[in-house]
Short mmCIF file of C-alpha atoms and ligand atoms in Angstrom, two decimals:
data_model
loop_
_atom_site.label_atom_id
_atom_site.label_comp_id
_atom_site.label_asym_id
_atom_site.label_seq_id
_atom_site.Cartn_x
_atom_site.Cartn_y
_atom_site.Cartn_z
CA MET A 1 10.39 18.72 -1.13
CA LYS A 2 9.65 16.71 -4.22
CA VAL A 3 11.40 13.92 -6.02
CA ILE A 4 10.61 14.11 -9.70
CA LYS A 5 11.33 11.33 -12.16
CA PHE A 6 11.25 11.53 -15.93
CA GLY A 7 10.84 8.47 -18.13
CA GLY A 8 12.61 7.74 -21.41
CA SER A 9 10.05 9.32 -23.74
CA SER A 10 10.28 12.57 -21.72
CA LEU A 11 14.04 12.63 -22.38
CA ALA A 12 14.18 11.32 -25.92
CA SER A 13 15.15 14.58 -27.66
CA GLY A 14 16.26 18.16 -27.09
CA ALA A 15 12.68 19.34 -27.52
CA GLN A 16 11.56 17.01 -24.74
CA LEU A 17 14.39 18.18 -22.48
CA LYS A 18 13.21 21.76 -22.89
CA LYS A 19 9.84 20.74 -21.46
CA VAL A 20 11.59 18.92 -18.62
CA PHE A 21 13.63 22.01 -17.83
CA GLN A 22 10.49 24.20 -17.63
CA ILE A 23 8.76 21.70 -15.35
CA VAL A 24 11.70 21.58 -12.93
CA LYS A 25 12.32 25.32 -13.04
CA GLU A 26 8.76 26.38 -12.33
CA ASP A 27 8.63 24.64 -8.94
CA PRO A 28 11.59 25.22 -6.57
CA THR A 29 10.52 22.28 -4.41
CA ARG A 30 11.46 19.92 -7.28
CA LYS A 31 14.93 19.27 -5.89
CA PHE A 32 15.74 15.69 -6.78
CA VAL A 33 15.48 14.82 -10.45
CA VAL A 34 15.72 11.13 -11.34
CA VAL A 35 16.21 10.39 -15.02
CA SER A 36 15.90 7.47 -17.44
CA ALA A 37 17.99 6.91 -20.55
CA PRO A 38 16.72 8.54 -23.77
CA GLY A 39 13.68 6.56 -24.94
CA LYS A 40 11.80 6.41 -28.22
CA ARG A 41 11.14 9.62 -30.16
CA SER A 42 8.45 7.89 -32.20
CA LYS A 43 6.81 4.50 -32.35
CA ASP A 44 9.47 2.86 -34.51
CA ASP A 45 12.43 4.50 -32.83
CA GLU A 46 14.85 2.58 -30.59
CA LYS A 47 15.43 3.04 -26.87
CA VAL A 48 19.02 3.77 -25.91
CA THR A 49 18.84 0.98 -23.30
CA ASP A 50 17.96 -1.54 -26.01
CA LEU A 51 20.84 -0.30 -28.16
CA LEU A 52 23.19 -0.64 -25.20
CA ILE A 53 22.06 -4.20 -24.53
CA ASP A 54 22.58 -5.03 -28.17
CA CYS A 55 26.02 -3.43 -28.15
CA ALA A 56 27.18 -5.25 -24.99
CA THR A 57 25.84 -8.58 -26.26
CA LYS A 58 27.65 -8.20 -29.59
CA SER A 59 30.82 -7.07 -27.86
CA LEU A 60 30.74 -10.15 -25.61
CA LEU A 61 30.52 -12.27 -28.76
CA ASN A 62 33.42 -10.28 -30.24
CA GLU A 63 31.23 -9.11 -33.12
CA ASP A 64 31.56 -5.75 -34.85
CA ILE A 65 30.02 -3.10 -32.59
CA GLN A 66 31.14 0.05 -34.36
CA PRO A 67 27.82 0.80 -36.15
CA ILE A 68 25.73 0.37 -33.00
CA LEU A 69 28.18 2.30 -30.85
CA GLU A 70 27.97 5.15 -33.33
CA LYS A 71 24.17 4.98 -33.20
CA ILE A 72 24.22 5.37 -29.40
CA ILE A 73 26.62 8.31 -29.48
CA ALA A 74 24.54 9.88 -32.25
CA ARG A 75 21.49 9.89 -29.95
CA TYR A 76 23.31 11.95 -27.33
CA ARG A 77 24.95 14.10 -29.97
CA SER A 78 21.63 15.03 -31.54
CA ILE A 79 20.23 16.02 -28.12
CA ALA A 80 23.33 18.07 -27.29
CA GLU A 81 23.19 19.82 -30.66
CA GLU A 82 19.51 20.66 -30.29
CA LEU A 83 20.32 22.25 -26.94
CA ASP A 84 23.48 24.06 -28.06
CA LEU A 85 25.58 22.29 -25.48
CA GLY A 86 28.83 22.15 -27.41
CA THR A 87 30.89 19.02 -28.01
CA GLU A 88 32.50 18.44 -24.62
CA ILE A 89 29.69 16.43 -23.07
CA VAL A 90 29.38 14.17 -26.12
CA ALA A 91 33.14 13.54 -26.09
CA GLU A 92 32.84 12.58 -22.41
CA ILE A 93 30.03 10.13 -23.21
CA GLN A 94 31.99 8.66 -26.10
CA ALA A 95 35.04 8.12 -23.86
CA ASN A 96 32.86 6.43 -21.27
CA LEU A 97 31.39 4.03 -23.83
CA GLU A 98 34.84 3.15 -25.13
CA GLU A 99 35.93 2.42 -21.58
CA LEU A 100 32.94 0.11 -21.17
CA VAL A 101 33.79 -1.76 -24.37
CA ALA A 102 37.25 -2.42 -22.96
CA GLY A 103 35.77 -3.75 -19.69
CA ASP A 104 36.23 -7.22 -18.18
CA LYS A 105 34.39 -9.72 -20.39
CA ASN A 106 35.06 -12.59 -18.03
CA LYS A 107 32.07 -11.45 -15.98
CA PRO A 108 29.43 -11.08 -18.70
CA ASP A 109 26.55 -10.17 -16.34
CA TYR A 110 28.44 -7.23 -14.87
CA TYR A 111 29.79 -6.24 -18.25
CA LEU A 112 26.23 -6.07 -19.59
CA ASP A 113 24.93 -4.23 -16.53
CA ALA A 114 27.61 -1.55 -16.77
CA PHE A 115 26.45 -0.90 -20.34
CA LYS A 116 22.79 -0.79 -19.39
CA ALA A 117 23.42 1.63 -16.53
CA SER A 118 25.41 3.96 -18.74
CA GLY A 119 22.20 4.92 -20.57
CA GLU A 120 20.86 6.77 -17.54
CA ASN A 121 24.27 7.70 -16.16
CA ASN A 122 25.38 9.57 -19.27
CA ASN A 123 21.94 11.10 -19.68
CA ALA A 124 22.06 12.45 -16.11
CA LYS A 125 25.41 14.11 -16.87
CA LEU A 126 24.05 15.61 -20.06
CA ILE A 127 20.93 16.92 -18.30
CA ALA A 128 22.98 18.47 -15.47
CA ALA A 129 25.13 20.19 -18.11
CA TYR A 130 22.00 21.47 -19.85
CA PHE A 131 20.37 22.83 -16.68
CA ASN A 132 23.57 24.71 -15.78
CA HIS A 133 23.82 26.01 -19.34
CA GLU A 134 20.33 27.45 -18.83
CA GLY A 135 21.36 29.04 -15.52
CA LEU A 136 19.75 26.56 -13.12
CA LYS A 137 22.30 25.27 -10.64
CA ALA A 138 22.26 21.50 -10.90
CA SER A 139 24.71 18.75 -10.00
CA TYR A 140 24.95 15.22 -11.33
CA ILE A 141 25.27 12.70 -8.56
CA ASN A 142 26.52 9.17 -8.96
CA PRO A 143 24.54 6.47 -7.07
CA LEU A 144 27.79 5.25 -5.46
CA ASP A 145 28.47 8.70 -4.01
CA ALA A 146 24.86 8.86 -2.88
CA GLY A 147 25.25 5.49 -1.11
CA LEU A 148 22.56 3.81 -3.18
CA TYR A 149 23.61 0.26 -2.35
CA VAL A 150 21.84 -2.74 -3.84
CA THR A 151 22.06 -6.52 -3.81
CA ASP A 152 24.54 -8.30 -6.03
CA GLU A 153 21.97 -9.42 -8.63
CA PRO A 154 22.78 -7.94 -12.03
CA GLY A 155 19.58 -7.15 -13.92
CA ASN A 156 17.39 -7.79 -10.91
CA ALA A 157 18.92 -5.86 -8.02
CA GLN A 158 17.10 -4.88 -4.85
CA VAL A 159 17.84 -1.94 -2.63
CA LEU A 160 19.74 -2.54 0.63
CA PRO A 161 18.11 -0.94 3.68
CA GLU A 162 21.12 1.25 4.55
CA ALA A 163 20.72 3.08 1.22
CA TYR A 164 17.79 5.02 2.64
CA ASP A 165 19.84 6.57 5.45
CA ASN A 166 22.65 7.41 3.04
CA LEU A 167 20.25 9.12 0.65
CA TYR A 168 18.85 11.25 3.48
CA GLU A 169 22.13 13.19 3.39
CA LEU A 170 21.26 14.47 -0.08
CA ARG A 171 18.83 16.85 1.59
CA ASN A 172 21.80 19.02 2.50
CA SER A 173 22.59 19.84 -1.10
CA ALA A 174 21.88 23.42 -2.17
CA ASP A 175 21.82 22.45 -5.85
CA ILE A 176 19.17 20.58 -7.74
CA LEU A 177 20.46 17.00 -7.93
CA ILE A 178 20.27 14.99 -11.13
CA ILE A 179 20.29 11.32 -10.27
CA PRO A 180 20.51 8.54 -12.87
CA GLY A 181 17.80 5.92 -12.44
CA PHE A 182 17.85 2.17 -12.97
CA PHE A 183 20.95 1.09 -11.00
CA GLY A 184 22.85 1.10 -7.78
CA TYR A 185 26.15 -0.29 -6.54
CA THR A 186 26.89 -3.50 -4.68
CA LYS A 187 28.88 -3.33 -1.46
CA THR A 188 31.94 -4.38 -3.48
CA GLY A 189 31.49 -1.43 -5.82
CA LYS A 190 29.95 -3.21 -8.83
CA ILE A 191 27.10 -1.75 -10.84
CA SER A 192 23.87 -3.75 -10.55
CA THR A 193 20.72 -2.69 -12.41
CA PHE A 194 17.11 -3.12 -11.36
CA SER A 195 14.71 -4.98 -13.64
CA ARG A 196 13.71 -3.26 -16.90
CA GLY A 197 11.85 -0.01 -16.43
CA GLY A 198 13.64 0.31 -13.09
CA SER A 199 14.19 4.07 -13.05
CA ASP A 200 10.77 4.25 -11.42
CA ILE A 201 12.28 2.16 -8.61
CA THR A 202 15.20 4.57 -8.16
CA GLY A 203 12.72 7.47 -7.95
CA ALA A 204 10.77 5.72 -5.20
CA ILE A 205 13.92 4.80 -3.29
CA VAL A 206 15.17 8.39 -3.42
CA ALA A 207 11.73 9.68 -2.37
CA ASN A 208 11.82 7.37 0.63
CA GLY A 209 15.44 8.23 1.45
CA VAL A 210 15.07 12.00 1.40
CA LYS A 211 11.57 11.76 2.95
CA ALA A 212 9.97 13.67 0.10
CA ASP A 213 6.46 15.06 0.42
CA VAL A 214 5.56 13.61 -2.93
CA TYR A 215 7.11 11.49 -5.64
CA GLU A 216 6.19 12.92 -9.03
CA ASN A 217 6.55 10.49 -11.90
CA PHE A 218 6.46 12.18 -15.30
CA THR A 219 5.60 10.03 -18.28
CA ASP A 220 3.74 10.43 -21.58
CA VAL A 221 0.10 9.91 -20.63
CA ASP A 222 -2.28 12.29 -18.86
CA ALA A 223 -3.21 9.71 -16.26
CA ILE A 224 -3.50 6.04 -15.54
CA TYR A 225 -6.54 4.83 -17.42
CA ALA A 226 -9.23 2.51 -16.14
CA ALA A 227 -8.42 0.07 -18.95
CA ASN A 228 -5.79 -0.35 -21.66
CA PRO A 229 -6.38 2.53 -24.15
CA ASN A 230 -5.07 0.34 -26.98
CA VAL A 231 -8.10 -1.89 -26.52
CA VAL A 232 -10.84 0.30 -25.02
CA GLN A 233 -11.54 3.59 -26.76
CA ASN A 234 -11.10 6.67 -24.56
CA PRO A 235 -11.09 4.88 -21.23
CA ALA A 236 -11.80 6.92 -18.10
CA GLU A 237 -8.84 8.57 -16.35
CA ILE A 238 -8.22 7.47 -12.79
CA LEU A 239 -7.57 10.44 -10.51
CA ASN A 240 -6.94 8.56 -7.30
CA LEU A 241 -5.74 5.07 -6.51
CA THR A 242 -4.54 3.32 -3.39
CA TYR A 243 -1.15 1.60 -3.39
CA LYS A 244 -2.93 -1.73 -3.23
CA GLU A 245 -5.07 -0.98 -6.25
CA MET A 246 -2.08 0.18 -8.25
CA ARG A 247 -0.15 -2.93 -7.31
CA GLU A 248 -2.96 -5.19 -8.54
CA LEU A 249 -3.32 -3.25 -11.77
CA SER A 250 0.38 -3.16 -12.59
CA TYR A 251 0.76 -6.83 -11.72
CA ALA A 252 -1.75 -7.68 -14.43
CA GLY A 253 -0.42 -5.54 -17.19
CA PHE A 254 -0.68 -1.82 -16.40
CA SER A 255 2.79 -0.71 -17.39
CA VAL A 256 2.65 3.02 -16.64
CA PHE A 257 4.39 2.56 -13.30
CA HIS A 258 6.81 -0.25 -12.35
CA ASP A 259 5.11 -2.46 -9.78
CA GLU A 260 8.26 -2.83 -7.66
CA ALA A 261 8.49 0.95 -7.41
CA LEU A 262 5.47 1.19 -5.18
CA PHE A 263 7.01 -0.46 -2.16
CA PRO A 264 9.63 2.15 -1.16
CA ALA A 265 7.03 4.92 -1.52
CA PHE A 266 4.36 2.92 0.27
CA LYS A 267 6.70 2.07 3.16
CA ALA A 268 7.31 5.75 3.81
CA GLY A 269 3.69 6.75 3.07
CA ILE A 270 4.82 9.05 0.24
CA PRO A 271 2.13 9.73 -2.36
CA VAL A 272 3.04 9.11 -6.00
CA GLN A 273 1.72 11.56 -8.58
CA ILE A 274 1.75 10.36 -12.19
CA LYS A 275 1.96 13.33 -14.60
CA ASN A 276 2.43 14.00 -18.29
CA THR A 277 5.57 15.82 -19.49
CA ASN A 278 3.72 16.75 -22.68
CA ASN A 279 0.74 18.16 -20.78
CA PRO A 280 1.91 19.10 -17.29
CA SER A 281 -1.24 21.00 -16.40
CA ALA A 282 -3.29 17.78 -16.53
CA GLU A 283 -3.98 16.65 -12.99
CA GLY A 284 -2.66 13.10 -13.42
CA THR A 285 -3.17 10.17 -11.08
CA ARG A 286 -2.40 10.23 -7.37
CA ILE A 287 -1.48 6.96 -5.68
CA ALA A 288 -1.55 6.99 -1.89
CA ARG A 289 -2.44 4.93 1.15
CA GLU A 290 -6.01 6.22 1.08
CA ARG A 291 -8.13 7.90 -1.52
CA PRO A 292 -11.42 9.78 -1.49
CA LYS A 293 -14.43 7.46 -1.71
CA THR A 294 -16.33 7.39 -4.98
CA ASN A 295 -19.51 5.57 -5.84
CA GLN A 296 -17.56 3.23 -8.12
CA ALA A 297 -16.75 -0.16 -6.64
CA VAL A 298 -14.30 -0.80 -9.46
CA VAL A 299 -11.46 1.62 -10.28
CA GLY A 300 -9.79 -0.23 -13.13
CA ILE A 301 -9.60 -3.42 -15.15
CA ALA A 302 -6.31 -4.97 -16.19
CA SER A 303 -5.56 -8.02 -18.25
CA SER A 304 -2.50 -10.02 -19.07
CA LYS A 305 -1.73 -12.90 -21.42
CA GLY A 306 0.81 -15.67 -21.07
CA PHE A 307 -0.43 -17.84 -18.21
CA SER A 308 -0.65 -21.62 -17.93
CA SER A 309 -2.55 -23.80 -15.50
CA ILE A 310 -1.52 -27.10 -13.93
CA TYR A 311 -4.60 -29.10 -13.02
CA ILE A 312 -4.09 -31.78 -10.36
CA GLU A 313 -6.86 -34.19 -9.39
CA LYS A 314 -6.74 -36.82 -6.67
CA TYR A 315 -9.65 -38.61 -5.08
CA LEU A 316 -9.97 -37.66 -1.37
CA MET A 317 -7.44 -34.84 -1.73
CA ASN A 318 -9.50 -32.94 0.83
CA ARG A 319 -8.55 -35.46 3.53
CA GLU A 320 -4.85 -35.53 2.78
CA ILE A 321 -3.08 -33.15 5.12
CA GLY A 322 0.02 -31.61 3.54
CA PHE A 323 -1.04 -32.17 -0.07
CA GLY A 324 -0.80 -28.47 -0.95
CA ARG A 325 2.58 -28.18 0.74
CA LYS A 326 3.91 -31.08 -1.31
CA VAL A 327 2.70 -29.50 -4.56
CA MET A 328 4.37 -26.21 -3.65
CA GLY A 329 7.52 -28.08 -2.60
CA ILE A 330 7.78 -29.66 -6.03
CA LEU A 331 7.31 -26.29 -7.73
CA GLU A 332 9.89 -24.75 -5.43
CA SER A 333 12.46 -27.44 -6.12
CA ASP A 334 11.95 -26.85 -9.84
CA GLY A 335 12.43 -23.10 -9.37
CA LEU A 336 8.90 -22.31 -10.55
CA SER A 337 7.03 -19.30 -9.23
CA TYR A 338 3.24 -19.59 -9.09
CA GLU A 339 0.58 -16.88 -9.16
CA HIS A 340 -2.74 -18.35 -7.97
CA THR A 341 -4.10 -21.64 -6.70
CA PRO A 342 -7.88 -21.98 -7.10
CA SER A 343 -9.06 -25.31 -5.71
CA GLY A 344 -11.94 -27.78 -5.45
CA ILE A 345 -12.56 -30.70 -3.09
CA ASP A 346 -10.46 -33.20 -4.99
CA ASP A 347 -8.55 -30.88 -7.28
CA LEU A 348 -6.10 -28.05 -7.21
CA THR A 349 -5.09 -25.73 -10.04
CA VAL A 350 -1.84 -23.84 -10.05
CA ILE A 351 -1.60 -20.79 -12.30
CA LEU A 352 1.84 -19.73 -13.38
CA ARG A 353 3.50 -17.69 -16.09
CA SER A 354 4.01 -19.79 -19.22
CA ALA A 355 7.43 -18.28 -19.94
CA GLN A 356 8.87 -20.40 -17.13
CA LEU A 357 7.93 -23.68 -18.80
CA THR A 358 9.54 -25.63 -21.60
CA LYS A 359 8.25 -28.87 -23.18
CA GLU A 360 10.83 -30.92 -21.23
CA LYS A 361 10.17 -29.15 -17.95
CA GLU A 362 6.46 -29.79 -18.42
CA SER A 363 6.67 -33.53 -18.91
CA GLU A 364 9.11 -33.83 -16.02
CA LEU A 365 6.75 -31.85 -13.83
CA ILE A 366 3.74 -33.97 -14.79
CA ASN A 367 5.67 -37.16 -13.94
CA GLN A 368 6.88 -35.70 -10.66
CA LEU A 369 3.39 -34.59 -9.61
CA LYS A 370 1.88 -37.94 -10.56
CA ASN A 371 4.56 -40.09 -8.94
CA GLU A 372 5.29 -38.11 -5.80
CA LEU A 373 1.69 -37.17 -5.03
CA GLY A 374 -0.10 -40.20 -6.39
CA ALA A 375 -2.36 -37.82 -8.33
CA ASP A 376 -5.02 -39.40 -10.58
CA ILE A 377 -4.89 -36.71 -13.26
CA VAL A 378 -2.30 -34.01 -13.99
CA THR A 379 -2.72 -31.84 -17.08
CA ILE A 380 -1.22 -28.54 -18.19
CA HIS A 381 -3.16 -25.96 -20.22
CA HIS A 382 -1.75 -22.89 -21.91
CA HIS A 383 -2.94 -19.63 -23.48
CA ILE A 384 -4.79 -18.31 -20.48
CA ALA A 385 -5.36 -14.58 -19.99
CA LEU A 386 -6.06 -13.19 -16.54
CA MET A 387 -8.61 -10.42 -16.19
CA MET A 388 -8.29 -8.42 -12.98
CA VAL A 389 -11.20 -6.31 -11.83
CA VAL A 390 -9.74 -3.98 -9.20
CA GLY A 391 -11.17 -1.67 -6.54
CA GLU A 392 -10.94 -1.51 -2.73
CA ASP A 393 -14.57 -0.41 -2.50
CA MET A 394 -15.75 -3.81 -3.75
CA ARG A 395 -15.56 -4.72 -0.08
CA CYS A 396 -18.59 -2.59 0.74
CA ASN A 397 -20.50 -3.15 -2.48
CA ILE A 398 -22.66 -6.12 -3.33
CA GLY A 399 -23.06 -7.51 -6.84
CA THR A 400 -19.67 -6.80 -8.42
CA MET A 401 -19.07 -10.46 -9.23
CA SER A 402 -22.52 -10.89 -10.69
CA LYS A 403 -22.11 -7.82 -12.87
CA ALA A 404 -18.74 -9.02 -14.14
CA SER A 405 -19.79 -12.58 -14.84
CA GLU A 406 -22.99 -11.41 -16.51
CA ALA A 407 -20.97 -9.15 -18.84
CA LEU A 408 -18.71 -12.05 -19.78
CA ALA A 409 -21.65 -14.44 -20.26
CA LYS A 410 -23.51 -11.97 -22.48
CA ASN A 411 -20.46 -11.83 -24.71
CA ASN A 412 -20.23 -15.59 -24.87
CA ILE A 413 -16.93 -15.70 -22.99
CA ASN A 414 -16.21 -18.83 -21.02
CA ILE A 415 -14.76 -18.21 -17.55
CA GLU A 416 -12.14 -20.89 -17.01
CA MET A 417 -11.32 -19.85 -13.47
CA ILE A 418 -12.30 -17.38 -10.77
CA ASN A 419 -10.23 -16.18 -7.83
CA GLN A 420 -10.98 -13.62 -5.16
CA GLY A 421 -9.17 -13.28 -1.87
CA SER A 422 -10.88 -12.04 1.25
CA SER A 423 -9.02 -8.74 0.99
CA GLU A 424 -11.50 -8.05 -1.84
CA VAL A 425 -9.14 -5.68 -3.62
CA SER A 426 -9.40 -7.60 -6.86
CA MET A 427 -11.33 -10.29 -8.59
CA MET A 428 -9.56 -12.50 -11.10
CA PHE A 429 -11.10 -14.27 -14.07
CA GLY A 430 -9.14 -16.69 -16.21
CA VAL A 431 -10.28 -16.71 -19.84
CA SER A 432 -8.83 -17.99 -23.07
CA GLU A 433 -6.22 -15.64 -24.57
CA ALA A 434 -8.32 -15.46 -27.72
CA ASP A 435 -11.10 -13.82 -25.66
CA GLU A 436 -8.88 -11.32 -23.81
CA GLU A 437 -9.76 -8.16 -25.75
CA LYS A 438 -13.44 -9.01 -25.95
CA ALA A 439 -13.48 -9.67 -22.21
CA LEU A 440 -11.75 -6.40 -21.41
CA LYS A 441 -14.23 -4.43 -23.50
CA ALA A 442 -17.18 -6.28 -21.95
CA LEU A 443 -16.00 -5.71 -18.38
CA TYR A 444 -15.17 -2.05 -19.05
CA GLU A 445 -18.64 -1.42 -20.44
CA ALA A 446 -20.23 -3.13 -17.45
CA PHE A 447 -18.45 -0.95 -14.89
CA PHE A 448 -17.81 2.38 -16.60
N1 LIG B 501 16.17 2.59 -19.32
C1 LIG B 501 15.73 1.47 -18.55
C2 LIG B 501 14.84 0.58 -19.39
O1 LIG B 501 14.57 0.88 -20.54
C3 LIG B 501 15.08 1.88 -17.26
C4 LIG B 501 13.96 2.86 -17.36
O2 LIG B 501 13.82 3.58 -18.35
O3 LIG B 501 13.19 2.97 -16.39
O4 LIG B 501 14.42 -0.44 -18.92
#
């Protein structure tokens, strides 16, 4: 049994839905279909989710929402017309949106989340109607009826463990089930969405719950590439990845698959197959616990901008037990999440995402670190890009670091930081943001 998930670009128009229908129809083991909201039809198009966010935000501010509401309905209408579905389903969607507009504005987070979730929810209803219209028995199922319970964190929900057992019951359905992605329900019956791109997470949760043999994730690329194709020309396709490798790559910028979506699949040992709706015969990328060995130590290179470093220096830091704990305690009390902590004898650097900092927060933090730790120097630097060289086989290969650093040196790129844990799944280089693209090209050429 397969769980199959389609992303927004696969569901953006009637023409795309026809491809989706063929893909589901041709394999009777594709029983659980998880869907996103309609995405972009072209580069400058708008995603329905973004329109919904805009609409809810304006509505909360009591601004005029009529034009944007009409735009959202028009997206569904154009799909329904392309598929000859009649007007009933569009009227149903329109009524639902009007109900949402009239919702309780005293709880803005839930108000917004109900709007966001409606993108996938209404799309799932439309897709079920379309499949039945084409003679394939399919039922829409609401996440509440499926028992997909999540934490009460609008916009950042997490699945509750009992959801898995509830979802197992879906195996008894004779019909193909169309399940909206991106949200679940709290125990008090409120809608709570996952983080953006979270339909991937729903797909993985359903795959775990129904104990699927494979979780197929259909998107708009033939495979996951060894480097960002917007920077490196025709990068190699990756056929096989381990969960760990995928996690490292998506952490540092690979956006094909939501990084939080790996965990539910990984926990149940369910392989994830990334495929292309526009070219379903392409093999795609398989992500699993293990993969066949290759003679490549490195499987992919990711990079991500937007990091800052806090440099802390104190003479005899190495002899001060508890120094690191105190640093982390200060970050924790300020609600700051950190990424890496490369260190020297008398210094420690904390890497964190710049978006968490403001000018005021920064000067407060510097004062706190200086006063509470008695540090000699505390400075903050911005505009750091992290380059991640990823591959589990680095463990049994010698010379990966030398090859990488040589490639960067040859291209006159200064390495500001290096980090490698003993798991040896990835190697991290901090470089200036201005050098990011050059560094990615240099590293790609060195390893591929
Ligand atoms: N529609 C949601 C978003 O745009 C979720 C998804 O497509 O996965 O974030």
